[in-house]
mmCIF file of C-alpha atoms and ligand atoms in Angstrom:
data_model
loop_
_atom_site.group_PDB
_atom_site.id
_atom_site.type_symbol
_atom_site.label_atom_id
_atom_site.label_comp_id
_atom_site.label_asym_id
_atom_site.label_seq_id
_atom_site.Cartn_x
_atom_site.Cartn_y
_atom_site.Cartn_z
ATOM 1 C CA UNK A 224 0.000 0.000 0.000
ATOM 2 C CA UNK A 225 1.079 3.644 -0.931
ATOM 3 C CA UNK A 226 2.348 5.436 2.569
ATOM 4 C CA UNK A 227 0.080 8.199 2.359
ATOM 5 C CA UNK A 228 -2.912 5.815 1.835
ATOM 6 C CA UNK A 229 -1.227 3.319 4.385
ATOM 7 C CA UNK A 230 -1.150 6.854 7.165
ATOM 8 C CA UNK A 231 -4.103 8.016 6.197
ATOM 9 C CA UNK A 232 -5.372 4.827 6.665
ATOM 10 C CA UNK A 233 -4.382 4.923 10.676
ATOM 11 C CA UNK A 234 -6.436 8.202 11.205
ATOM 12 C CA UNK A 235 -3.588 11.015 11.174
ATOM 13 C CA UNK A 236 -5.441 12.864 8.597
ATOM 14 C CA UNK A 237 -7.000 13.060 5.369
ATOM 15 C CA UNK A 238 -4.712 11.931 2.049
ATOM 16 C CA UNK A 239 -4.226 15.723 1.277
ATOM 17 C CA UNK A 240 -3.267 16.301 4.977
ATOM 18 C CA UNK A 241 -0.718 13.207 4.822
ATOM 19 C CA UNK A 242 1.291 14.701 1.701
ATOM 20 C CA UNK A 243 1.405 17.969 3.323
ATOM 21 C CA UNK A 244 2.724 16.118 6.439
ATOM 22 C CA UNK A 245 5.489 14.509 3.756
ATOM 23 C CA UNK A 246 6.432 17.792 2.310
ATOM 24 C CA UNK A 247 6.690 19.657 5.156
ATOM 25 C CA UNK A 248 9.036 16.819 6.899
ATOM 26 C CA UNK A 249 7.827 15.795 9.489
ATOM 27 C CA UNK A 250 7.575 11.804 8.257
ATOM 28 C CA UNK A 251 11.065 10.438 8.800
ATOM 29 C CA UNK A 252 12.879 7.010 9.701
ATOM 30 C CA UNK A 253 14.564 6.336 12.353
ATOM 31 C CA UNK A 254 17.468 8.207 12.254
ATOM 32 C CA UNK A 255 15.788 11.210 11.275
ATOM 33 C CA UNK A 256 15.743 11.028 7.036
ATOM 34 C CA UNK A 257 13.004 12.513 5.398
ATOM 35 C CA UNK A 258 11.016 10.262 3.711
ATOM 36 C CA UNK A 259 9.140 10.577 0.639
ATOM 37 C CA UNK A 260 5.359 9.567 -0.700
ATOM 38 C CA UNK A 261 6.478 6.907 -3.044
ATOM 39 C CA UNK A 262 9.513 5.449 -0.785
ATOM 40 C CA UNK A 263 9.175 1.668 0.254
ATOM 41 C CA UNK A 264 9.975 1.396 4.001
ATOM 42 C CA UNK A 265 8.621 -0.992 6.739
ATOM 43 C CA UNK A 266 5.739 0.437 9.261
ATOM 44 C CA UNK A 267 8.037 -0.228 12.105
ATOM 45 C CA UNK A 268 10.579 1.941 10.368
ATOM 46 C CA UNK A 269 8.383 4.977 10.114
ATOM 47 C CA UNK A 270 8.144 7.920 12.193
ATOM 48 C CA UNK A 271 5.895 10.646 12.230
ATOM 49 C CA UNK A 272 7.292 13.673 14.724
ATOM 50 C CA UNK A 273 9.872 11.539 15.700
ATOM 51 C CA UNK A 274 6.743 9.208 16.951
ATOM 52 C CA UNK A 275 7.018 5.512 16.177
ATOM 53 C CA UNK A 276 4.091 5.401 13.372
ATOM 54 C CA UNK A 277 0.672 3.953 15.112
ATOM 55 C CA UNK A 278 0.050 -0.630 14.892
ATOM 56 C CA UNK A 279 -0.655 -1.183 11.442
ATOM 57 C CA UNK A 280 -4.088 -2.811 10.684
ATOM 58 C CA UNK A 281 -4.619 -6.393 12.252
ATOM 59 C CA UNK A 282 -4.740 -4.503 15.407
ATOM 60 C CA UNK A 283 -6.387 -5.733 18.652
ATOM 61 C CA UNK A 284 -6.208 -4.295 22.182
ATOM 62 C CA UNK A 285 -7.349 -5.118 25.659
ATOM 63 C CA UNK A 286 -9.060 -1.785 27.657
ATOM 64 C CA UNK A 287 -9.878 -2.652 31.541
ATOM 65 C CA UNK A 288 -13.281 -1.163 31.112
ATOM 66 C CA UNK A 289 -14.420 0.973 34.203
ATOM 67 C CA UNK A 290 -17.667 1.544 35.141
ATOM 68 C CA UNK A 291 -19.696 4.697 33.462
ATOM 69 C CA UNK A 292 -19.360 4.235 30.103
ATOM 70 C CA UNK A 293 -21.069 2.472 27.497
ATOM 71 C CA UNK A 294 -19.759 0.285 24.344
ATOM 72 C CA UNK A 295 -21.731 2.815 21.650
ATOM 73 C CA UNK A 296 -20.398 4.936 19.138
ATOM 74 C CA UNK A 297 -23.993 6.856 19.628
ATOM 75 C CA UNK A 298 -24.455 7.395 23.170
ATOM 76 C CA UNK A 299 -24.011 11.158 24.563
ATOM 77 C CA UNK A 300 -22.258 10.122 27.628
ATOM 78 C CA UNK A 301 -18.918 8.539 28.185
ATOM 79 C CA UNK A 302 -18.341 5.872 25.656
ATOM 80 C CA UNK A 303 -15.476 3.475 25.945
ATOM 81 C CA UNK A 304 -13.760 4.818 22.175
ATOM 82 C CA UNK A 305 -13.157 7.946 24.016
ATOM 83 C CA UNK A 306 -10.536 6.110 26.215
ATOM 84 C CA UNK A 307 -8.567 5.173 23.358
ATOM 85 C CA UNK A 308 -6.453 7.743 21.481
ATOM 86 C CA UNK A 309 -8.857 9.882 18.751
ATOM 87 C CA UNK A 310 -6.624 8.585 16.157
ATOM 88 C CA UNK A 311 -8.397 5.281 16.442
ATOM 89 C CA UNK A 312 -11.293 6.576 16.306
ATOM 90 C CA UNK A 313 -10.682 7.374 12.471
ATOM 91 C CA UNK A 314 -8.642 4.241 11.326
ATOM 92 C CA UNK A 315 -9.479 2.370 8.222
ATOM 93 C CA UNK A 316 -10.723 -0.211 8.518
ATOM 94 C CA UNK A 317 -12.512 0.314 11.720
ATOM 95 C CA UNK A 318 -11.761 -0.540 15.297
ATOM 96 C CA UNK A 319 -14.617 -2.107 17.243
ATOM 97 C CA UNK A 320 -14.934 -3.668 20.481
ATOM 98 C CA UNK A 321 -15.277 -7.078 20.322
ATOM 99 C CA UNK A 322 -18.931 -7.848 21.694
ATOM 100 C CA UNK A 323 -20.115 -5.269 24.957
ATOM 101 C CA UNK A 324 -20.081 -5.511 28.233
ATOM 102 C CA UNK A 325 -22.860 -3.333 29.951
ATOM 103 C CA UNK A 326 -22.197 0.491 31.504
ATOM 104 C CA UNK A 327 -22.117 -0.935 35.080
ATOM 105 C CA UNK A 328 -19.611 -3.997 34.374
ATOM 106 C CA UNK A 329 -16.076 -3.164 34.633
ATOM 107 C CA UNK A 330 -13.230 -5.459 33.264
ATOM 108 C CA UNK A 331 -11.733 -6.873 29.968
ATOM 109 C CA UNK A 332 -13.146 -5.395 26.872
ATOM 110 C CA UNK A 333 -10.954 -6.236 23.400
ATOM 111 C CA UNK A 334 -11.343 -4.179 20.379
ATOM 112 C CA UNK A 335 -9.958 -5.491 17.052
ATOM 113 C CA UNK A 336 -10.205 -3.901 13.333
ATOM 114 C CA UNK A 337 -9.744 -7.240 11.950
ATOM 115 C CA UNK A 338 -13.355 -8.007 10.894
ATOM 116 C CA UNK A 339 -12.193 -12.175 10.698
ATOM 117 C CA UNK A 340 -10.791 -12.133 14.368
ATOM 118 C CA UNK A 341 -13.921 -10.350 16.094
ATOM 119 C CA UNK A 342 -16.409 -13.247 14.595
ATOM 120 C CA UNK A 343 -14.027 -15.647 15.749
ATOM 121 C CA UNK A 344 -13.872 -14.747 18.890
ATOM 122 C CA UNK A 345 -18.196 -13.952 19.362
ATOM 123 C CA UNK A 346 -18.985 -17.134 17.452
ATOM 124 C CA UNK A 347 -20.689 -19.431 19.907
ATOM 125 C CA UNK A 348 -19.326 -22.172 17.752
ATOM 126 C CA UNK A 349 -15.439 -20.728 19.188
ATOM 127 C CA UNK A 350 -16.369 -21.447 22.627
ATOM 128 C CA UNK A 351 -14.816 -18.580 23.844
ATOM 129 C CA UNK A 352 -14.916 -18.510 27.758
ATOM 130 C CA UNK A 353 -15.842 -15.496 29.043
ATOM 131 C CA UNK A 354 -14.822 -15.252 32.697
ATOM 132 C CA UNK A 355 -16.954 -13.094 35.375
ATOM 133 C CA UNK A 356 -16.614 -11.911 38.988
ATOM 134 C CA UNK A 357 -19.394 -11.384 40.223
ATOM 135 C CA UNK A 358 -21.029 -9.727 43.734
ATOM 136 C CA UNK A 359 -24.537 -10.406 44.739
ATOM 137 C CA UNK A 360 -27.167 -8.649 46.927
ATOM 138 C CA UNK A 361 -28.367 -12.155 48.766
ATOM 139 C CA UNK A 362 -26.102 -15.300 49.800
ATOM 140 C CA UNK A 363 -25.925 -17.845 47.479
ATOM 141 C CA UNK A 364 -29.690 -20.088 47.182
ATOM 142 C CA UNK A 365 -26.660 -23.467 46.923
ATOM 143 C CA UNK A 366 -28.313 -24.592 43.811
ATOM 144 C CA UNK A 367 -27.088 -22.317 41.346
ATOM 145 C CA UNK A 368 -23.899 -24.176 40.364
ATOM 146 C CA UNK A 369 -26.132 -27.610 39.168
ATOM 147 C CA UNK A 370 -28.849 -25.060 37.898
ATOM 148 C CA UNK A 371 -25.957 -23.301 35.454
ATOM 149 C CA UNK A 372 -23.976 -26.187 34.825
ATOM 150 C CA UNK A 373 -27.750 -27.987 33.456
ATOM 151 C CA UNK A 374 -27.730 -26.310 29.905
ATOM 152 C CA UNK A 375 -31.603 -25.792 30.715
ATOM 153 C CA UNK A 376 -31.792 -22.500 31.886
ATOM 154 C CA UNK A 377 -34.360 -20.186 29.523
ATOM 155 C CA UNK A 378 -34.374 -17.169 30.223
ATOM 156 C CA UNK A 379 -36.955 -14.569 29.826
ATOM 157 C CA UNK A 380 -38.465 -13.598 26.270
ATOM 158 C CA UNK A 381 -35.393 -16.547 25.300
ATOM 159 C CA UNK A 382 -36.133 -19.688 23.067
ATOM 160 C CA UNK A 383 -33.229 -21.333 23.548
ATOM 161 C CA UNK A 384 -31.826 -22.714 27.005
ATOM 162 C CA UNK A 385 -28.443 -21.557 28.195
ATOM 163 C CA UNK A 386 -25.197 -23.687 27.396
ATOM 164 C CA UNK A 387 -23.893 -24.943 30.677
ATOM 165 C CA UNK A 388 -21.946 -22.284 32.432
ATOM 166 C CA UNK A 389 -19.638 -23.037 35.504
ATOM 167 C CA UNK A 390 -20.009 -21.468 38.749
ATOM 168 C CA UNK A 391 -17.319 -21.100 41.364
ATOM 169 C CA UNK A 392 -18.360 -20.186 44.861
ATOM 170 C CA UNK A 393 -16.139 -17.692 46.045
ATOM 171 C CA UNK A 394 -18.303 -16.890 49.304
ATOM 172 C CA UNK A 395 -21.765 -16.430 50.291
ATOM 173 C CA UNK A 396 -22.407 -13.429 47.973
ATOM 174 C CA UNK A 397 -19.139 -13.659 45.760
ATOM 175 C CA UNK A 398 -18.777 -15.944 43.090
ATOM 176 C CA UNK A 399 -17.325 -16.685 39.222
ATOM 177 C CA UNK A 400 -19.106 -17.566 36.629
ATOM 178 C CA UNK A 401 -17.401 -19.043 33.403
ATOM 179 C CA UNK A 402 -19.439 -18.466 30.172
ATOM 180 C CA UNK A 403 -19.037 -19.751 26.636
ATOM 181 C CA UNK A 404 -21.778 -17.741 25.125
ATOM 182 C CA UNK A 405 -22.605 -13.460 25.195
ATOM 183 C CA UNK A 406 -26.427 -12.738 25.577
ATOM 184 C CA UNK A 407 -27.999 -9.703 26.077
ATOM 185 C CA UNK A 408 -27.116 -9.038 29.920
ATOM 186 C CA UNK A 409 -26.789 -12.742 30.132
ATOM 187 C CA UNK A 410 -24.839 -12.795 33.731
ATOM 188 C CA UNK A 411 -26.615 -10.385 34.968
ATOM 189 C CA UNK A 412 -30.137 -12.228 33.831
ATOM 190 C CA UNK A 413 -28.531 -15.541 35.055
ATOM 191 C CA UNK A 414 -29.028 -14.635 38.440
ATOM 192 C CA UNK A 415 -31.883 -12.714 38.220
ATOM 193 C CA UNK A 416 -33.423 -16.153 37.476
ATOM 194 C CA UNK A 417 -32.690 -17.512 40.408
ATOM 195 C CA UNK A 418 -34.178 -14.802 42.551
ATOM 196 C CA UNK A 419 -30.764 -12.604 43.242
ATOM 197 C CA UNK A 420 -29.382 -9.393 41.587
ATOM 198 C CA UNK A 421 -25.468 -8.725 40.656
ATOM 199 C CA UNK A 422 -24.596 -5.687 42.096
ATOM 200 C CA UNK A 423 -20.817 -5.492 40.911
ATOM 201 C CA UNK A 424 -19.982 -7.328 37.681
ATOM 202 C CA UNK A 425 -16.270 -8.013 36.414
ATOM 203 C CA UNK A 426 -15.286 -9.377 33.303
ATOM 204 C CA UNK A 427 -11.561 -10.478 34.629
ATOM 205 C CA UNK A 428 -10.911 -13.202 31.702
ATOM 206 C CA UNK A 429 -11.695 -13.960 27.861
ATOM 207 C CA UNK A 430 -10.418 -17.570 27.314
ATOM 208 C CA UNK A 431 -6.565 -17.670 28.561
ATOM 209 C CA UNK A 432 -6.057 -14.245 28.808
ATOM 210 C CA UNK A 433 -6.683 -12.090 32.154
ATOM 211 C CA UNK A 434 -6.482 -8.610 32.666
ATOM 212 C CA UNK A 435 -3.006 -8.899 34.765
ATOM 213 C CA UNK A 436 -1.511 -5.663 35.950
ATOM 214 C CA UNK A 437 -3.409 -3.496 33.362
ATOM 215 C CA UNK A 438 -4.834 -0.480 35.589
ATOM 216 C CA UNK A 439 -8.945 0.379 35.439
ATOM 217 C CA UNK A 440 -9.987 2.791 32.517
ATOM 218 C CA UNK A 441 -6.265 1.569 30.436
ATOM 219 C CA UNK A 442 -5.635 -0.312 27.549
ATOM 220 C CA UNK A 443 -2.680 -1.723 25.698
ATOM 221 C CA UNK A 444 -1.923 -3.551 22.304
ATOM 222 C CA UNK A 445 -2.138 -7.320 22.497
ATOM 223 C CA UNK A 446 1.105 -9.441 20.999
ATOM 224 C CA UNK A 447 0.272 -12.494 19.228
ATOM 225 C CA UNK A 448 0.960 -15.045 22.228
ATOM 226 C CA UNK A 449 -1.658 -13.436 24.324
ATOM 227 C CA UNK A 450 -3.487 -13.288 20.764
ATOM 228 C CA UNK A 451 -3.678 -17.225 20.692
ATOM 229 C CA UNK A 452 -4.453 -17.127 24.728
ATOM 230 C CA UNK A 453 -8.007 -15.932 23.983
ATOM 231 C CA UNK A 454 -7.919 -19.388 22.263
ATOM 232 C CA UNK A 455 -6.327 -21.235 24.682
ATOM 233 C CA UNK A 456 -9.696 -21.758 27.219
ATOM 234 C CA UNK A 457 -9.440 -20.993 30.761
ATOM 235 C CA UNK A 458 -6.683 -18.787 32.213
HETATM 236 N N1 LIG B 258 -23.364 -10.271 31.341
HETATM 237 C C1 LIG B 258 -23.961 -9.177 31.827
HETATM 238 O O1 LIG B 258 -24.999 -9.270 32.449
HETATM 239 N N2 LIG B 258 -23.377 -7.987 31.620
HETATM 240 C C2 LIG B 258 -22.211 -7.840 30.966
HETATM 241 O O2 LIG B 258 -21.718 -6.718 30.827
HETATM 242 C C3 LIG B 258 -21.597 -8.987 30.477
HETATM 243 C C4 LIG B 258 -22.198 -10.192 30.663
#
């Protein structure tokens, strides 16, 4: 691909605005050489203000999502693209977030632009784990493991049961629940079928890969061995 098309591409302007950026300098390579519109040089090896040029597409990050925001383009309030950096907001092709998790859940959101990696990571047939920390507002009935783990639960306005999910006690109103499948509030309706109501919800795990060290409301680029993690089941 052309470099201004290829720059463009990333969001740091329109085509016009890239060749302006190449004739007034400021792209370079490492060691400071200009470089020119029709030059041949590897992304890593480009520079834009001295800045190591942007992940070229194939990208996919992890944000830890923090409460108050919502995973819409559309919504007025907080929205969790405004916690990445604008430029990704204008990349081609675009950078989504790979499924939601509600404005009141916290925890691992991914965003990819690579259209192939998003569906097979949502497709039910991937069998994706999705793991979630959850606390309630009443101890623990004792039958929800069994009732979870039964592939029989239908919920509301729902047609088709639940695949089994696996519960973990972690204490009478603490617990994690492991899910392979990403319905409509589906952890939070989980419960509510048996009577209780989540009242914090983490997402701490999508297959292998856990949120680690990664602070609330930051994000980072994923390399390709925690890549294959998400595909690697539980952490
Ligand atoms: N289940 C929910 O209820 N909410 C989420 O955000 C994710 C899963």
């Amino acid at each position: 691909m052309k470099l201004v098309k290829l720059i463009a591409n990333l969001g740091y302007g329109s085509r016009k605005d890239v060749s302006q950026m190449f004739r007034a300098g400021r792209i370079t390579d490492p060691d400071g050489e200009v470089l020119y519109a029709d030059d041949v040089v590897p992304h890593e090896s480009i520079r834009i203000d001295d800045e190591p040029l942007d992940p070229a597409a194939g990208l996919i990050l992890m944000l830890n999502k923090p409460l108050a925001v919502t995973c819409s383009r559309k919504d007025p309030g907080r929205v969790v693209y405004d916690l990445l950096p604008p430029r990704y907001n204008v990349r081609t092709p675009v950078l989504s977030s790979v499924g939601r998790l509600d404005r009141d859940t916290t925890g691992l959101l991914l965003f990819t632009d690579d259209g192939a990696l998003l569906h097979r990571i949502i497709s039910p047939k991937a069998q994706v784990s999705k793991v979630y920390e959850a606390t309630l507002a009443q101890d623990l009935r004792g039958d929800e493991a069994e009732l979870f783990a039964s592939g029989t639960l239908l919920l509301e306005s729902e047609k088709e049961p639940l695949a089994p999910a696996i519960l973990e006690v972690l204490g009478p109103r603490h617990a994690l629940l492991t899910v392979t499948e990403g319905r409509y509030h589906q952890v939070r309706r989980m419960f509510g079928a048996t009577g209780n109501h989540v009242e914090t919800l983490q997402r701490i795990a999508v297959g292998g890969l856990t949120l680690g060290e990664l602070p609330l409301g930051e994000w980072r680029v994923l390399n390709t061995d925690e890549i294959s993690l998400i595909f690697s089941g539980n952490p």
